[in-house]
């Protein structure tokens, strides 16, 4: 049975699109036929991070308006055989998205795909609401700072009260907390909220912690989802997130504490 998963947050710049790219790639690498949809109409960044911007011919608005078929608009990912991208439009207004058109697209995708990942724009305007409305599960992405966590709390309220599941009286959207740009040293110094602080505020299950890393920017500039970066903490963290989402509860929560130097490293002055 297909799942619709929204990657969302209240605040911009927290890593939603980076997460959508790596999370969908990870699902595909685990054998799930996956499609990731960019709902950020007017801006469109997912195709850049996925490295397929030059192959965009049609977009989600073309499909909604009946100008092309869904098959014509889907782009096959260059790294994963099981992964496809449905890009947003750069030239249309967010109001071009409508619930009826999106529902029609999702129903068609459910016939062929195991996982449908919706990359939501920031905020609580129409594009974000449309991305969240049909979700079965949600990755709520937040940075360890007060404003980001507060905005994520507003998103949780919308998921609980205004999603299709809430409107229809079905089981609620299954929520997962994903903390990005986490730096345990800054947490120890009192410059960031801790994982415990964030969990106490939002009170939803933690699915993963993504460490702060310059490699994320390098990957984005190269058009490669961070999960493909060999031997990087960020890639390992995203693989853990996908594993937990797939039901592997044995995975330890890594990257939440300061790594202690070994005696030899301290002796030699190693970092």
mmCIF file of C-alpha atoms in Angstrom, residues 18-258:
data_model
loop_
_atom_site.group_PDB
_atom_site.id
_atom_site.type_symbol
_atom_site.label_atom_id
_atom_site.label_comp_id
_atom_site.label_asym_id
_atom_site.label_seq_id
_atom_site.Cartn_x
_atom_site.Cartn_y
_atom_site.Cartn_z
ATOM 1 C CA UNK A 18 17.853 18.597 1.369
ATOM 2 C CA UNK A 19 15.945 16.115 3.518
ATOM 3 C CA UNK A 20 13.369 15.362 0.814
ATOM 4 C CA UNK A 21 16.150 14.569 -1.670
ATOM 5 C CA UNK A 22 18.120 12.325 0.704
ATOM 6 C CA UNK A 23 15.093 10.681 2.295
ATOM 7 C CA UNK A 24 13.482 9.782 -1.034
ATOM 8 C CA UNK A 25 16.838 8.549 -2.352
ATOM 9 C CA UNK A 26 17.277 6.404 0.750
ATOM 10 C CA UNK A 27 13.818 4.891 0.361
ATOM 11 C CA UNK A 28 14.607 4.041 -3.261
ATOM 12 C CA UNK A 29 17.949 2.503 -2.310
ATOM 13 C CA UNK A 30 16.049 0.253 0.121
ATOM 14 C CA UNK A 31 13.990 -1.126 -2.772
ATOM 15 C CA UNK A 32 10.919 1.122 -2.595
ATOM 16 C CA UNK A 33 9.646 2.580 -5.852
ATOM 17 C CA UNK A 34 9.592 6.244 -4.850
ATOM 18 C CA UNK A 35 8.569 9.593 -6.287
ATOM 19 C CA UNK A 36 9.415 12.970 -4.747
ATOM 20 C CA UNK A 37 7.229 15.983 -5.580
ATOM 21 C CA UNK A 38 8.346 19.616 -5.353
ATOM 22 C CA UNK A 39 5.437 21.732 -4.054
ATOM 23 C CA UNK A 40 7.427 24.980 -3.935
ATOM 24 C CA UNK A 41 5.738 26.551 -6.956
ATOM 25 C CA UNK A 42 7.453 29.766 -8.040
ATOM 26 C CA UNK A 43 10.872 28.873 -6.607
ATOM 27 C CA UNK A 44 11.653 25.199 -7.431
ATOM 28 C CA UNK A 45 14.889 23.988 -5.868
ATOM 29 C CA UNK A 46 14.434 20.230 -5.589
ATOM 30 C CA UNK A 47 15.542 19.638 -9.191
ATOM 31 C CA UNK A 48 18.826 21.465 -8.473
ATOM 32 C CA UNK A 49 19.623 19.326 -5.437
ATOM 33 C CA UNK A 50 18.662 16.174 -7.354
ATOM 34 C CA UNK A 51 20.880 17.250 -10.275
ATOM 35 C CA UNK A 52 18.131 17.111 -12.903
ATOM 36 C CA UNK A 53 17.429 20.806 -13.536
ATOM 37 C CA UNK A 54 18.444 20.546 -17.199
ATOM 38 C CA UNK A 55 15.982 17.730 -17.786
ATOM 39 C CA UNK A 56 12.897 19.598 -16.568
ATOM 40 C CA UNK A 57 10.478 20.005 -19.473
ATOM 41 C CA UNK A 58 7.072 19.833 -17.760
ATOM 42 C CA UNK A 59 6.009 20.333 -14.146
ATOM 43 C CA UNK A 60 3.234 19.609 -11.653
ATOM 44 C CA UNK A 61 1.132 22.579 -12.828
ATOM 45 C CA UNK A 62 1.242 21.328 -16.423
ATOM 46 C CA UNK A 63 -0.158 18.016 -15.149
ATOM 47 C CA UNK A 64 -2.831 19.648 -12.984
ATOM 48 C CA UNK A 65 -3.972 21.785 -15.923
ATOM 49 C CA UNK A 66 -4.197 18.719 -18.178
ATOM 50 C CA UNK A 67 -1.570 20.054 -20.584
ATOM 51 C CA UNK A 68 0.574 16.896 -20.323
ATOM 52 C CA UNK A 69 0.323 13.441 -18.793
ATOM 53 C CA UNK A 70 1.924 12.603 -15.465
ATOM 54 C CA UNK A 71 4.300 10.225 -17.234
ATOM 55 C CA UNK A 72 5.559 13.071 -19.429
ATOM 56 C CA UNK A 73 6.376 15.243 -16.417
ATOM 57 C CA UNK A 74 8.152 12.617 -14.268
ATOM 58 C CA UNK A 75 11.969 12.622 -14.371
ATOM 59 C CA UNK A 76 13.959 9.467 -13.609
ATOM 60 C CA UNK A 77 16.697 10.033 -11.039
ATOM 61 C CA UNK A 78 20.264 9.552 -12.260
ATOM 62 C CA UNK A 79 21.450 7.767 -9.089
ATOM 63 C CA UNK A 80 18.556 5.456 -8.179
ATOM 64 C CA UNK A 81 16.614 3.224 -10.558
ATOM 65 C CA UNK A 82 13.559 3.275 -8.264
ATOM 66 C CA UNK A 83 13.339 7.069 -7.895
ATOM 67 C CA UNK A 84 11.445 9.702 -9.908
ATOM 68 C CA UNK A 85 11.028 13.471 -9.498
ATOM 69 C CA UNK A 86 7.968 15.611 -10.243
ATOM 70 C CA UNK A 87 9.259 19.206 -10.397
ATOM 71 C CA UNK A 88 7.471 22.418 -9.457
ATOM 72 C CA UNK A 89 6.905 25.316 -11.818
ATOM 73 C CA UNK A 90 9.136 28.391 -11.672
ATOM 74 C CA UNK A 91 6.763 30.598 -13.636
ATOM 75 C CA UNK A 92 3.384 29.985 -12.011
ATOM 76 C CA UNK A 93 1.850 31.294 -8.799
ATOM 77 C CA UNK A 94 1.311 29.011 -5.785
ATOM 78 C CA UNK A 95 -2.440 29.483 -6.267
ATOM 79 C CA UNK A 96 -2.131 27.340 -9.409
ATOM 80 C CA UNK A 97 -1.976 24.357 -7.029
ATOM 81 C CA UNK A 98 -5.394 23.045 -6.063
ATOM 82 C CA UNK A 99 -6.474 20.148 -3.875
ATOM 83 C CA UNK A 100 -8.509 18.457 -6.608
ATOM 84 C CA UNK A 101 -5.612 18.430 -9.049
ATOM 85 C CA UNK A 102 -3.118 17.247 -6.435
ATOM 86 C CA UNK A 103 -5.457 14.479 -5.276
ATOM 87 C CA UNK A 104 -5.821 13.283 -8.863
ATOM 88 C CA UNK A 105 -2.026 13.160 -9.270
ATOM 89 C CA UNK A 106 -1.515 11.334 -5.965
ATOM 90 C CA UNK A 107 -4.164 8.748 -6.801
ATOM 91 C CA UNK A 108 -2.457 8.040 -10.119
ATOM 92 C CA UNK A 109 0.966 7.800 -8.463
ATOM 93 C CA UNK A 110 -0.378 5.361 -5.855
ATOM 94 C CA UNK A 111 -1.040 2.874 -8.638
ATOM 95 C CA UNK A 112 2.699 2.600 -9.409
ATOM 96 C CA UNK A 113 4.712 3.853 -6.415
ATOM 97 C CA UNK A 114 5.318 2.559 -2.886
ATOM 98 C CA UNK A 115 6.332 5.923 -1.405
ATOM 99 C CA UNK A 116 5.279 9.435 -2.430
ATOM 100 C CA UNK A 117 7.407 12.129 -0.777
ATOM 101 C CA UNK A 118 6.022 15.688 -0.804
ATOM 102 C CA UNK A 119 8.620 18.452 -0.415
ATOM 103 C CA UNK A 120 6.641 21.270 1.204
ATOM 104 C CA UNK A 121 7.466 24.958 0.941
ATOM 105 C CA UNK A 122 8.041 26.813 4.201
ATOM 106 C CA UNK A 123 5.278 28.475 6.150
ATOM 107 C CA UNK A 124 1.557 27.878 6.374
ATOM 108 C CA UNK A 125 0.340 29.385 3.098
ATOM 109 C CA UNK A 126 -1.553 27.511 0.378
ATOM 110 C CA UNK A 127 1.395 25.618 -1.118
ATOM 111 C CA UNK A 128 2.445 24.219 2.247
ATOM 112 C CA UNK A 129 -1.145 23.371 3.173
ATOM 113 C CA UNK A 130 -1.643 21.528 -0.131
ATOM 114 C CA UNK A 131 1.568 19.548 0.381
ATOM 115 C CA UNK A 132 0.447 18.504 3.876
ATOM 116 C CA UNK A 133 -3.236 17.880 3.257
ATOM 117 C CA UNK A 134 -3.079 14.314 1.873
ATOM 118 C CA UNK A 135 -0.199 13.067 4.056
ATOM 119 C CA UNK A 136 -0.242 9.699 5.793
ATOM 120 C CA UNK A 137 3.023 10.474 7.591
ATOM 121 C CA UNK A 138 5.063 13.627 8.167
ATOM 122 C CA UNK A 139 8.737 14.373 8.733
ATOM 123 C CA UNK A 140 8.685 17.606 10.732
ATOM 124 C CA UNK A 141 12.084 19.214 10.192
ATOM 125 C CA UNK A 142 13.466 21.676 12.720
ATOM 126 C CA UNK A 143 16.754 23.318 13.616
ATOM 127 C CA UNK A 144 17.810 23.454 17.291
ATOM 128 C CA UNK A 145 16.692 27.064 17.760
ATOM 129 C CA UNK A 146 13.614 28.496 19.452
ATOM 130 C CA UNK A 147 12.001 30.163 16.412
ATOM 131 C CA UNK A 148 12.315 27.030 14.278
ATOM 132 C CA UNK A 149 10.858 24.794 16.990
ATOM 133 C CA UNK A 150 7.986 27.203 17.657
ATOM 134 C CA UNK A 151 7.094 27.297 13.946
ATOM 135 C CA UNK A 152 7.214 23.497 13.794
ATOM 136 C CA UNK A 153 4.722 23.402 16.653
ATOM 137 C CA UNK A 154 2.294 25.413 14.501
ATOM 138 C CA UNK A 155 2.718 22.870 11.693
ATOM 139 C CA UNK A 156 1.834 20.056 14.087
ATOM 140 C CA UNK A 157 -1.373 21.886 14.918
ATOM 141 C CA UNK A 158 -2.312 22.082 11.231
ATOM 142 C CA UNK A 159 -1.559 18.389 10.674
ATOM 143 C CA UNK A 160 -3.721 17.473 13.665
ATOM 144 C CA UNK A 161 -6.680 19.673 12.740
ATOM 145 C CA UNK A 162 -6.714 20.392 9.001
ATOM 146 C CA UNK A 163 -5.220 17.401 7.177
ATOM 147 C CA UNK A 164 -7.545 15.168 5.149
ATOM 148 C CA UNK A 165 -7.155 12.460 7.788
ATOM 149 C CA UNK A 166 -8.353 14.904 10.450
ATOM 150 C CA UNK A 167 -11.232 16.165 8.306
ATOM 151 C CA UNK A 168 -12.360 12.596 7.485
ATOM 152 C CA UNK A 169 -12.044 11.397 11.085
ATOM 153 C CA UNK A 170 -9.361 8.820 10.253
ATOM 154 C CA UNK A 171 -6.264 7.885 12.242
ATOM 155 C CA UNK A 172 -4.059 10.978 12.599
ATOM 156 C CA UNK A 173 -1.035 11.701 10.427
ATOM 157 C CA UNK A 174 1.923 9.794 11.867
ATOM 158 C CA UNK A 175 4.468 12.435 12.876
ATOM 159 C CA UNK A 176 8.250 12.091 13.042
ATOM 160 C CA UNK A 177 10.686 14.679 14.406
ATOM 161 C CA UNK A 178 13.867 15.283 12.406
ATOM 162 C CA UNK A 179 16.449 17.673 13.839
ATOM 163 C CA UNK A 180 18.909 19.131 11.329
ATOM 164 C CA UNK A 181 22.101 21.209 11.614
ATOM 165 C CA UNK A 182 22.781 19.832 15.102
ATOM 166 C CA UNK A 183 26.112 20.597 16.766
ATOM 167 C CA UNK A 184 26.631 18.880 20.157
ATOM 168 C CA UNK A 185 29.527 21.213 21.035
ATOM 169 C CA UNK A 186 27.296 24.274 20.645
ATOM 170 C CA UNK A 187 24.582 22.531 22.643
ATOM 171 C CA UNK A 188 27.069 21.955 25.487
ATOM 172 C CA UNK A 189 28.019 25.627 25.285
ATOM 173 C CA UNK A 190 24.380 26.648 25.642
ATOM 174 C CA UNK A 191 24.198 28.096 22.129
ATOM 175 C CA UNK A 192 21.619 25.610 20.806
ATOM 176 C CA UNK A 193 18.618 23.732 22.112
ATOM 177 C CA UNK A 194 19.340 20.119 22.987
ATOM 178 C CA UNK A 195 17.508 17.119 21.558
ATOM 179 C CA UNK A 196 15.751 16.752 24.926
ATOM 180 C CA UNK A 197 14.676 20.422 24.894
ATOM 181 C CA UNK A 198 13.141 20.053 21.425
ATOM 182 C CA UNK A 199 11.384 16.797 22.284
ATOM 183 C CA UNK A 200 9.889 18.333 25.425
ATOM 184 C CA UNK A 201 8.409 21.173 23.351
ATOM 185 C CA UNK A 202 7.116 19.227 20.348
ATOM 186 C CA UNK A 203 6.396 15.848 21.987
ATOM 187 C CA UNK A 204 6.545 13.707 18.858
ATOM 188 C CA UNK A 205 8.827 10.696 18.243
ATOM 189 C CA UNK A 206 12.389 11.473 17.160
ATOM 190 C CA UNK A 207 13.360 9.761 13.899
ATOM 191 C CA UNK A 208 16.839 11.215 13.526
ATOM 192 C CA UNK A 209 19.438 13.914 14.088
ATOM 193 C CA UNK A 210 21.403 15.311 11.141
ATOM 194 C CA UNK A 211 24.722 16.872 12.178
ATOM 195 C CA UNK A 212 25.857 20.303 11.027
ATOM 196 C CA UNK A 213 28.217 19.787 8.095
ATOM 197 C CA UNK A 214 29.743 21.788 5.244
ATOM 198 C CA UNK A 215 29.374 18.707 3.059
ATOM 199 C CA UNK A 216 25.615 19.386 2.737
ATOM 200 C CA UNK A 217 26.288 22.641 0.880
ATOM 201 C CA UNK A 218 28.921 20.961 -1.275
ATOM 202 C CA UNK A 219 26.503 18.181 -2.179
ATOM 203 C CA UNK A 220 23.719 20.649 -3.014
ATOM 204 C CA UNK A 221 26.016 22.662 -5.264
ATOM 205 C CA UNK A 222 27.049 19.460 -7.023
ATOM 206 C CA UNK A 223 23.444 18.363 -7.557
ATOM 207 C CA UNK A 224 23.862 15.242 -5.428
ATOM 208 C CA UNK A 225 21.648 14.328 -2.458
ATOM 209 C CA UNK A 226 23.729 14.249 0.729
ATOM 210 C CA UNK A 227 22.895 10.593 1.354
ATOM 211 C CA UNK A 228 25.223 9.691 -1.537
ATOM 212 C CA UNK A 229 28.290 11.291 0.113
ATOM 213 C CA UNK A 230 30.563 8.371 0.965
ATOM 214 C CA UNK A 231 31.899 8.176 4.521
ATOM 215 C CA UNK A 232 30.170 11.374 5.664
ATOM 216 C CA UNK A 233 28.293 11.768 8.949
ATOM 217 C CA UNK A 234 25.370 13.387 7.122
ATOM 218 C CA UNK A 235 24.956 10.428 4.757
ATOM 219 C CA UNK A 236 25.099 7.993 7.674
ATOM 220 C CA UNK A 237 22.529 10.044 9.585
ATOM 221 C CA UNK A 238 20.093 10.085 6.660
ATOM 222 C CA UNK A 239 20.532 6.321 6.170
ATOM 223 C CA UNK A 240 19.653 5.878 9.843
ATOM 224 C CA UNK A 241 16.513 7.992 9.357
ATOM 225 C CA UNK A 242 15.389 5.848 6.444
ATOM 226 C CA UNK A 243 16.145 2.670 8.401
ATOM 227 C CA UNK A 244 14.039 3.829 11.351
ATOM 228 C CA UNK A 245 11.225 4.861 9.016
ATOM 229 C CA UNK A 246 11.317 1.355 7.535
ATOM 230 C CA UNK A 247 10.917 -0.101 11.021
ATOM 231 C CA UNK A 248 14.475 -0.840 12.185
ATOM 232 C CA UNK A 249 14.215 0.192 15.844
ATOM 233 C CA UNK A 250 17.623 -1.240 16.724
ATOM 234 C CA UNK A 251 19.522 1.668 15.178
ATOM 235 C CA UNK A 252 21.176 3.825 17.870
ATOM 236 C CA UNK A 253 20.608 7.592 17.802
ATOM 237 C CA UNK A 254 23.984 8.907 16.672
ATOM 238 C CA UNK A 255 25.485 12.416 16.391
ATOM 239 C CA UNK A 256 23.777 13.726 19.545
ATOM 240 C CA UNK A 257 26.806 13.874 21.876
ATOM 241 C CA UNK A 258 30.291 15.327 21.625
#
